[in-house]
Coordinates of C-alpha atoms in Angstrom, one line a residue:
M1 CA 97.6 -0.8 99.9
P2 CA 98.4 1.4 96.8
A3 CA 101.9 1.5 95.5
P4 CA 103.8 4.7 96.3
L5 CA 103.8 7.5 93.7
S6 CA 106.7 7.3 91.2
I7 CA 108.3 10.5 90.0
G8 CA 111.0 11.0 87.4
I9 CA 113.0 14.3 87.3
D10 CA 114.9 15.1 84.1
F11 CA 116.9 18.2 85.2
G12 CA 118.2 19.5 81.8
T13 CA 120.6 22.1 80.7
T14 CA 117.9 23.8 78.6
N15 CA 114.6 22.4 79.9
T16 CA 113.5 20.3 82.8
V17 CA 110.7 17.7 82.6
V18 CA 109.0 16.0 85.5
A19 CA 106.9 12.9 85.0
L20 CA 104.6 10.7 87.0
A21 CA 104.0 7.0 86.5
D22 CA 100.9 5.1 87.6
E23 CA 100.4 1.4 88.6
D24 CA 99.3 0.5 85.1
G25 CA 102.7 1.5 83.6
L26 CA 101.5 4.7 82.1
A27 CA 103.6 7.9 82.4
E28 CA 102.6 11.5 81.9
A29 CA 104.4 14.7 82.2
V30 CA 103.6 17.4 84.8
T31 CA 102.4 20.4 82.9
F32 CA 102.7 24.2 83.4
H33 CA 100.4 26.9 82.2
H34 CA 102.0 30.0 80.7
D35 CA 100.3 32.7 78.6
G36 CA 97.5 30.4 77.7
V37 CA 99.8 27.6 76.6
T38 CA 100.2 24.2 78.4
L39 CA 103.9 23.3 78.6
K40 CA 105.5 19.9 79.4
G41 CA 108.9 21.4 79.9
F42 CA 110.0 24.1 82.3
V43 CA 112.9 26.3 81.0
T44 CA 115.9 25.8 83.2
A45 CA 116.3 29.4 84.1
L46 CA 116.1 31.7 87.1
C47 CA 115.6 35.5 87.4
Y48 CA 116.4 37.3 90.6
W49 CA 115.3 40.8 91.2
Q50 CA 114.5 43.3 94.0
E51 CA 111.2 44.9 95.0
R52 CA 110.7 47.7 97.4
A53 CA 107.9 47.2 99.9
G54 CA 107.3 48.9 103.2
G55 CA 110.5 51.0 102.8
R56 CA 112.8 48.0 102.4
L57 CA 114.1 46.0 99.5
T58 CA 113.1 42.3 99.2
N59 CA 114.8 39.8 97.0
R60 CA 112.5 37.8 94.7
V61 CA 113.1 34.9 92.3
E62 CA 111.2 33.3 89.5
G63 CA 111.9 30.3 87.4
G64 CA 111.2 28.8 83.9
P65 CA 109.3 30.9 81.4
F66 CA 108.2 33.2 84.2
A67 CA 111.8 34.1 84.8
M68 CA 112.1 35.0 81.2
D69 CA 108.9 37.2 81.5
Q70 CA 110.5 39.0 84.5
L71 CA 113.7 39.5 82.5
M72 CA 111.9 41.0 79.5
A73 CA 109.7 43.2 81.8
G74 CA 112.9 44.8 83.3
G75 CA 112.2 47.8 85.6
G76 CA 115.2 47.5 87.9
A77 CA 118.2 45.5 89.0
Q78 CA 118.0 41.9 87.9
R79 CA 120.2 38.8 87.6
F80 CA 119.2 36.2 85.0
I81 CA 120.8 32.8 85.1
Q82 CA 120.2 30.0 82.6
S83 CA 121.8 26.6 81.7
F84 CA 123.4 26.5 85.2
K85 CA 123.5 22.7 85.0
S86 CA 126.7 23.3 83.0
F87 CA 128.4 24.6 86.1
A88 CA 127.6 21.5 88.3
A89 CA 130.9 19.8 87.7
S90 CA 133.1 22.9 87.6
A91 CA 135.4 23.1 90.6
S92 CA 136.2 26.7 89.6
F93 CA 132.6 27.7 90.1
R94 CA 132.3 28.0 93.9
E95 CA 129.7 30.7 94.2
T96 CA 128.2 33.8 92.7
R97 CA 127.0 37.0 94.4
I98 CA 123.3 37.9 93.9
F99 CA 122.4 41.3 95.4
G100 CA 125.2 40.8 98.0
Q101 CA 124.2 37.2 98.9
T102 CA 126.5 34.3 98.4
T103 CA 124.8 31.8 96.1
R104 CA 126.2 28.4 95.3
F105 CA 125.1 25.9 92.7
E106 CA 123.0 24.0 95.2
D107 CA 121.2 27.2 96.1
L108 CA 120.4 27.8 92.4
L109 CA 119.1 24.2 92.0
V110 CA 116.9 24.4 95.1
A111 CA 115.4 27.8 94.1
F112 CA 114.7 26.4 90.6
I113 CA 112.9 23.3 91.7
Q114 CA 110.9 25.3 94.2
T115 CA 109.6 27.6 91.5
L116 CA 108.9 24.6 89.3
R117 CA 106.8 23.0 92.0
R118 CA 105.0 26.3 92.6
H119 CA 103.9 26.5 89.0
A120 CA 103.1 22.8 88.4
D121 CA 99.6 21.9 87.5
R122 CA 99.4 19.6 90.5
D123 CA 100.7 19.3 94.0
L124 CA 104.1 17.7 93.8
D125 CA 104.2 16.2 97.2
W126 CA 107.0 13.7 97.0
S127 CA 107.0 12.6 100.6
G128 CA 106.9 8.8 100.5
A129 CA 107.3 8.8 96.7
R130 CA 109.9 6.9 94.7
V131 CA 111.9 9.5 93.0
Q132 CA 114.5 8.9 90.2
I133 CA 116.6 11.9 89.1
G134 CA 118.5 11.8 85.8
R135 CA 122.2 12.6 85.6
P136 CA 124.5 12.8 82.5
V137 CA 127.0 10.0 81.9
R138 CA 129.6 12.7 81.8
F139 CA 128.9 16.3 82.9
A140 CA 129.5 19.3 80.8
G141 CA 132.7 21.3 81.1
G142 CA 136.3 21.3 80.0
N143 CA 137.5 19.3 83.0
P144 CA 134.3 18.1 84.7
D145 CA 134.5 16.7 88.2
D146 CA 131.6 14.2 88.2
A147 CA 132.0 13.4 92.0
L148 CA 131.7 17.1 92.8
A149 CA 128.6 17.4 90.6
M150 CA 126.9 14.5 92.3
Q151 CA 127.7 15.8 95.7
R152 CA 126.1 19.1 94.7
Y153 CA 123.1 17.2 93.3
R154 CA 122.7 15.2 96.6
D155 CA 123.0 18.3 98.8
A156 CA 120.4 20.3 96.8
F157 CA 117.9 17.5 96.4
G158 CA 118.5 16.5 100.0
R159 CA 117.4 20.0 101.1
L160 CA 114.3 19.5 99.0
G161 CA 113.5 16.3 100.9
L162 CA 114.8 13.8 98.4
R163 CA 117.6 12.2 100.3
D164 CA 116.6 8.7 99.2
A165 CA 116.2 9.5 95.5
H166 CA 118.0 7.3 93.0
Y167 CA 120.3 8.9 90.4
V168 CA 120.0 7.2 87.0
Y169 CA 122.0 7.9 83.8
E170 CA 119.8 9.9 81.5
P171 CA 120.2 7.5 78.5
V172 CA 119.2 4.6 80.8
G173 CA 115.9 6.4 81.6
A174 CA 115.3 6.9 77.8
A175 CA 116.2 3.2 77.2
F176 CA 113.7 2.0 79.8
F177 CA 111.0 4.1 78.2
Y178 CA 111.7 2.8 74.7
A179 CA 112.4 -0.8 75.7
R180 CA 108.8 -1.4 76.8
A181 CA 107.8 -1.7 73.2
L182 CA 110.5 -4.4 72.4
D183 CA 108.9 -7.7 71.5
R184 CA 112.1 -9.7 71.7
D185 CA 115.5 -9.7 73.5
A186 CA 117.7 -6.9 72.1
T187 CA 121.0 -5.2 72.5
V188 CA 120.3 -1.5 72.4
L189 CA 122.3 1.7 71.9
V190 CA 120.7 4.7 73.4
A191 CA 121.9 8.2 72.3
D192 CA 120.6 11.1 74.4
F193 CA 121.4 14.6 73.0
G194 CA 120.8 17.3 75.5
G195 CA 121.7 21.0 75.5
G196 CA 125.1 20.5 77.2
T197 CA 126.0 16.9 76.9
S198 CA 125.6 13.9 74.6
D199 CA 125.3 10.6 76.4
F200 CA 125.4 7.0 75.2
S201 CA 124.5 3.7 76.8
V202 CA 124.6 0.1 75.5
M203 CA 122.1 -2.1 77.2
R204 CA 120.9 -5.7 76.9
F205 CA 117.2 -6.0 77.3
A206 CA 115.3 -9.3 77.9
R207 CA 111.9 -10.4 79.1
R208 CA 111.8 -13.1 81.8
D209 CA 108.4 -14.3 83.0
G210 CA 106.8 -11.1 81.6
R211 CA 109.2 -8.8 83.4
L212 CA 111.6 -6.5 81.6
T213 CA 115.2 -7.0 82.6
A214 CA 118.2 -5.0 81.6
T215 CA 121.9 -5.4 81.8
P216 CA 124.0 -2.3 81.3
L217 CA 127.0 -3.1 79.1
S218 CA 128.6 0.3 78.9
H219 CA 128.2 4.1 79.2
A220 CA 130.0 7.0 77.6
G221 CA 129.4 10.7 77.4
I222 CA 130.9 14.0 76.2
G223 CA 130.2 17.7 77.0
I224 CA 129.2 18.6 73.4
A225 CA 125.6 18.9 72.3
G226 CA 123.0 21.3 71.0
D227 CA 124.5 24.4 72.7
S228 CA 127.8 23.7 71.1
F229 CA 126.2 23.7 67.6
D230 CA 124.4 27.0 68.4
Y231 CA 127.8 28.6 69.3
R232 CA 129.3 27.5 66.0
I233 CA 126.6 29.6 64.2
V234 CA 127.3 32.5 66.6
D235 CA 131.0 32.3 66.1
H236 CA 130.9 32.2 62.3
M237 CA 127.8 34.3 61.5
V238 CA 127.3 36.7 64.4
S239 CA 130.7 37.4 66.1
P240 CA 132.4 38.8 62.9
A241 CA 129.5 41.2 62.5
L242 CA 130.2 42.3 66.1
G243 CA 133.8 43.0 65.5
K244 CA 135.6 39.7 66.0
G245 CA 138.8 39.7 64.0
S246 CA 138.6 43.5 63.5
N247 CA 141.3 46.0 64.5
Y248 CA 141.9 49.0 66.6
R249 CA 144.7 51.6 66.9
S250 CA 147.0 51.8 69.9
L251 CA 149.6 54.5 69.5
D252 CA 151.3 53.6 66.2
K253 CA 150.2 50.0 66.2
L254 CA 147.2 48.2 64.7
L255 CA 146.0 45.5 67.1
T256 CA 143.2 42.9 66.9
V257 CA 140.2 43.2 69.2
P258 CA 140.8 40.5 71.9
N259 CA 138.8 37.3 71.4
R260 CA 138.0 37.0 75.1
Y261 CA 135.1 39.4 74.6
Y262 CA 133.4 37.0 72.2
A263 CA 133.7 34.0 74.6
N264 CA 130.7 35.4 76.4
L265 CA 128.6 34.7 73.3
A266 CA 128.8 31.0 74.0
R267 CA 125.8 31.5 76.3
W268 CA 123.4 34.3 75.6
H269 CA 122.7 35.0 79.3
Q270 CA 126.4 35.6 79.9
L271 CA 126.1 38.8 78.0
A272 CA 124.3 40.4 80.9
M273 CA 127.4 39.8 83.1
M274 CA 129.5 42.0 80.8
K275 CA 127.7 45.0 82.2
S276 CA 129.3 44.5 85.6
N277 CA 132.6 42.7 85.0
G278 CA 134.3 45.6 83.1
D279 CA 133.9 44.1 79.6
L280 CA 131.3 46.6 78.5
A281 CA 133.4 49.5 79.6
G282 CA 136.4 47.9 77.7
L283 CA 134.3 47.6 74.5
R284 CA 133.3 51.3 74.8
D285 CA 136.9 52.3 75.0
L286 CA 137.9 50.0 72.0
A287 CA 135.0 51.5 69.9
K288 CA 136.6 54.9 70.2
V289 CA 139.8 53.7 68.5
A290 CA 138.4 50.9 66.3
V291 CA 139.0 50.8 62.6
E292 CA 135.4 49.7 62.1
P293 CA 133.6 51.2 65.1
D294 CA 130.1 50.3 63.9
R295 CA 130.7 46.6 64.4
L296 CA 131.7 47.1 68.1
L297 CA 128.8 49.5 68.6
R298 CA 126.4 46.7 67.5
F299 CA 128.0 44.5 70.2
I300 CA 127.6 47.2 72.8
D301 CA 123.9 47.7 71.9
I302 CA 123.2 44.0 72.3
I303 CA 124.7 44.1 75.8
D304 CA 123.1 47.5 76.7
Y305 CA 119.6 46.5 75.6
D306 CA 119.7 42.9 76.8
L307 CA 119.2 41.5 73.3
G308 CA 121.0 38.1 74.0
L309 CA 117.8 36.1 74.2
A310 CA 116.4 37.5 70.9
L311 CA 119.8 36.8 69.3
Y312 CA 119.9 33.2 70.3
R313 CA 116.3 32.6 69.3
A314 CA 117.4 33.7 65.8
V315 CA 120.3 31.3 66.0
S316 CA 118.1 28.4 67.1
E317 CA 115.6 29.1 64.3
A318 CA 118.4 29.0 61.7
K319 CA 119.6 25.7 63.1
V320 CA 116.2 24.1 63.1
T321 CA 115.6 25.3 59.5
L322 CA 118.9 23.7 58.4
S323 CA 117.7 20.3 59.7
A324 CA 115.0 20.4 57.0
A325 CA 116.4 22.6 54.3
A326 CA 119.7 23.0 52.4
E327 CA 120.1 26.6 53.5
A328 CA 118.6 29.1 56.0
E329 CA 118.3 32.8 56.2
F330 CA 119.8 34.2 59.4
R331 CA 117.9 37.3 60.4
F332 CA 118.4 39.3 63.5
I333 CA 116.9 42.8 63.4
V334 CA 116.2 44.3 66.8
E335 CA 116.4 47.9 68.0
D336 CA 119.2 49.4 65.9
V337 CA 121.1 46.1 65.4
A338 CA 120.8 44.3 62.2
I339 CA 122.7 41.0 61.3
T340 CA 121.5 39.1 58.3
G341 CA 122.9 36.5 56.0
R342 CA 122.5 33.1 54.4
I343 CA 123.8 29.9 56.0
T344 CA 124.1 26.7 53.9
R345 CA 123.8 23.3 55.4
A346 CA 127.3 22.6 53.9
D347 CA 128.8 25.6 55.8
F348 CA 127.0 24.6 59.0
E349 CA 128.3 21.0 58.7
C350 CA 131.8 22.3 58.1
W351 CA 131.5 24.4 61.3
I352 CA 130.4 21.5 63.5
A353 CA 132.5 18.8 61.9
G354 CA 135.0 18.7 64.8
D355 CA 132.1 18.4 67.3
V356 CA 130.4 15.6 65.3
A357 CA 133.7 13.7 65.1
R358 CA 134.2 13.9 68.8
I359 CA 130.6 12.7 69.3
G360 CA 131.3 9.8 66.9
A361 CA 134.4 8.9 68.9
T362 CA 132.3 8.8 72.0
V363 CA 129.8 6.4 70.3
D364 CA 132.8 4.2 69.4
E365 CA 134.0 4.4 73.0
A366 CA 130.6 3.1 74.2
L367 CA 130.7 0.2 71.8
A368 CA 134.3 -0.7 72.7
R369 CA 133.6 -0.6 76.4
A370 CA 130.6 -3.0 75.8
G371 CA 132.9 -5.3 73.8
I372 CA 130.5 -5.5 70.9
R373 CA 130.6 -4.5 67.2
E374 CA 128.2 -2.2 65.3
N375 CA 126.5 -5.2 63.7
E376 CA 125.6 -6.6 67.1
I377 CA 123.4 -3.6 68.0
D378 CA 119.8 -4.6 67.3
Q379 CA 118.2 -1.2 67.9
V380 CA 119.3 2.4 68.2
F381 CA 117.2 4.8 70.2
L382 CA 117.7 8.5 69.6
T383 CA 116.4 11.2 71.8
G384 CA 116.8 15.0 72.0
G385 CA 116.3 17.7 69.4
T386 CA 119.9 17.5 68.2
S387 CA 119.3 14.0 66.9
F388 CA 117.4 15.6 64.0
V389 CA 120.5 17.5 62.8
P390 CA 121.4 15.7 59.5
A391 CA 125.1 15.4 60.3
I392 CA 124.2 13.6 63.5
R393 CA 121.7 11.4 61.8
R394 CA 124.3 10.4 59.2
L395 CA 126.7 9.6 62.1
F396 CA 124.3 6.7 63.0
T397 CA 123.1 5.7 59.5
D398 CA 126.7 5.3 58.5
R399 CA 127.3 2.9 61.3
F400 CA 123.9 1.2 61.5
D401 CA 121.1 0.4 59.1
A402 CA 118.5 3.1 59.0
D403 CA 115.8 0.6 59.9
R404 CA 117.5 0.0 63.3
L405 CA 117.1 3.7 64.2
T406 CA 114.1 4.9 66.3
N407 CA 113.1 8.4 67.3
G408 CA 110.4 8.8 69.9
D409 CA 109.2 11.5 72.4
Q410 CA 112.2 13.7 72.0
F411 CA 111.9 15.8 75.1
E412 CA 109.9 13.7 77.5
S413 CA 111.3 10.2 77.1
I414 CA 113.9 10.5 79.8
A415 CA 111.5 11.7 82.4
Y416 CA 109.0 9.1 81.4
G417 CA 111.5 6.4 81.7
L418 CA 112.8 7.6 85.1
A419 CA 109.2 7.6 86.4
L420 CA 108.5 4.1 85.1
I421 CA 111.7 2.8 86.7
G422 CA 110.2 3.7 90.0
R423 CA 107.4 1.2 89.4
D424 CA 110.1 -1.5 89.4
P425 CA 110.1 -3.2 92.9
D426 CA 113.9 -3.2 92.6
A427 CA 114.3 0.3 91.2
G428 CA 117.7 0.7 92.8
R429 CA 119.2 -1.7 90.3
W430 CA 118.9 1.0 87.7
A431 CA 120.8 3.6 89.6
A432 CA 124.2 4.8 88.3

């Protein structure tokens, strides 16, 4: 009798990857075809819109890159939502209203996975399958409620027919994938850098009678990762060009434009909400009395013309360039909005220094919880695009010899490892 199918789901802040593992211990990612390109990741995004048919309005929803297509096509009322994993552990996020309907986090997650399954290159029938779902060691947010996040995960995936799924720490999934290549017993530190969180696990791997065994020694995580680094570029390069720190006149006083308007720049899709929450109207009023109105008018145009996605693409390109070069040209010229300038790696590293220090403290926390010293770590596995940021790389080379560091499949390793865990007859022992 063939072994049941094993599926790993890495539900990420920025991208989601699903992998399958066969009986021979080989894992492959489920792919998606979009605009003639085969993708292994599905952008974690949703776009809701309304269509009129037969004299009535019907609510529609798309996910992944197809949601982004719908957003760019425009043509009517839309609601675009991205990186909603960041809200999973937020007690203050109870629901949102989409075209008059109450929508909770669980509803967003169900809708997203349904669109992912619809666009997958194969039928993802997981009835009878062994399914492992990744979860952060610590969820994103200022005061994350991990128990609330897991209850929301279980409710959503339960509605999708996955009531018996195992939830595994994301760095444990990555560790399992990398550890297959170990040819000796080893104590391993796994560092998983996502969009919203950075997670670390210390694990002891050994082979007994040809079987890979693992003992988790500690886990630690923090809600700082790639998205935080993007925001530092926005805060220092973009926000001042949009009026942050500038002044406006009120009667006989000179006042500073409130910083709260710029908090929405932490996530590009939040800019669309400014059209309906009163912020856009407030900016229009401020522009009339601003000392430098052109800066606020740029901000207004970015909101009016839904330029947030293009803006963050420019930010991401600059960040990637700074991983390989000493400086990068920031260039955002769309419609009538132009923001350009040079960013040196030294400036960028100064901007993210506090974030890197907090990530470093979390690494130290993982080692302390495991009760081991840095020289007792045999191998360090790094995963996630942020692991290529030189300041992050130095964080590890300063603590460990460079020859102990390993980079692998940056974006699929967690899903691969989760799927391979399901091939273990005792897969439940890997669960968080």
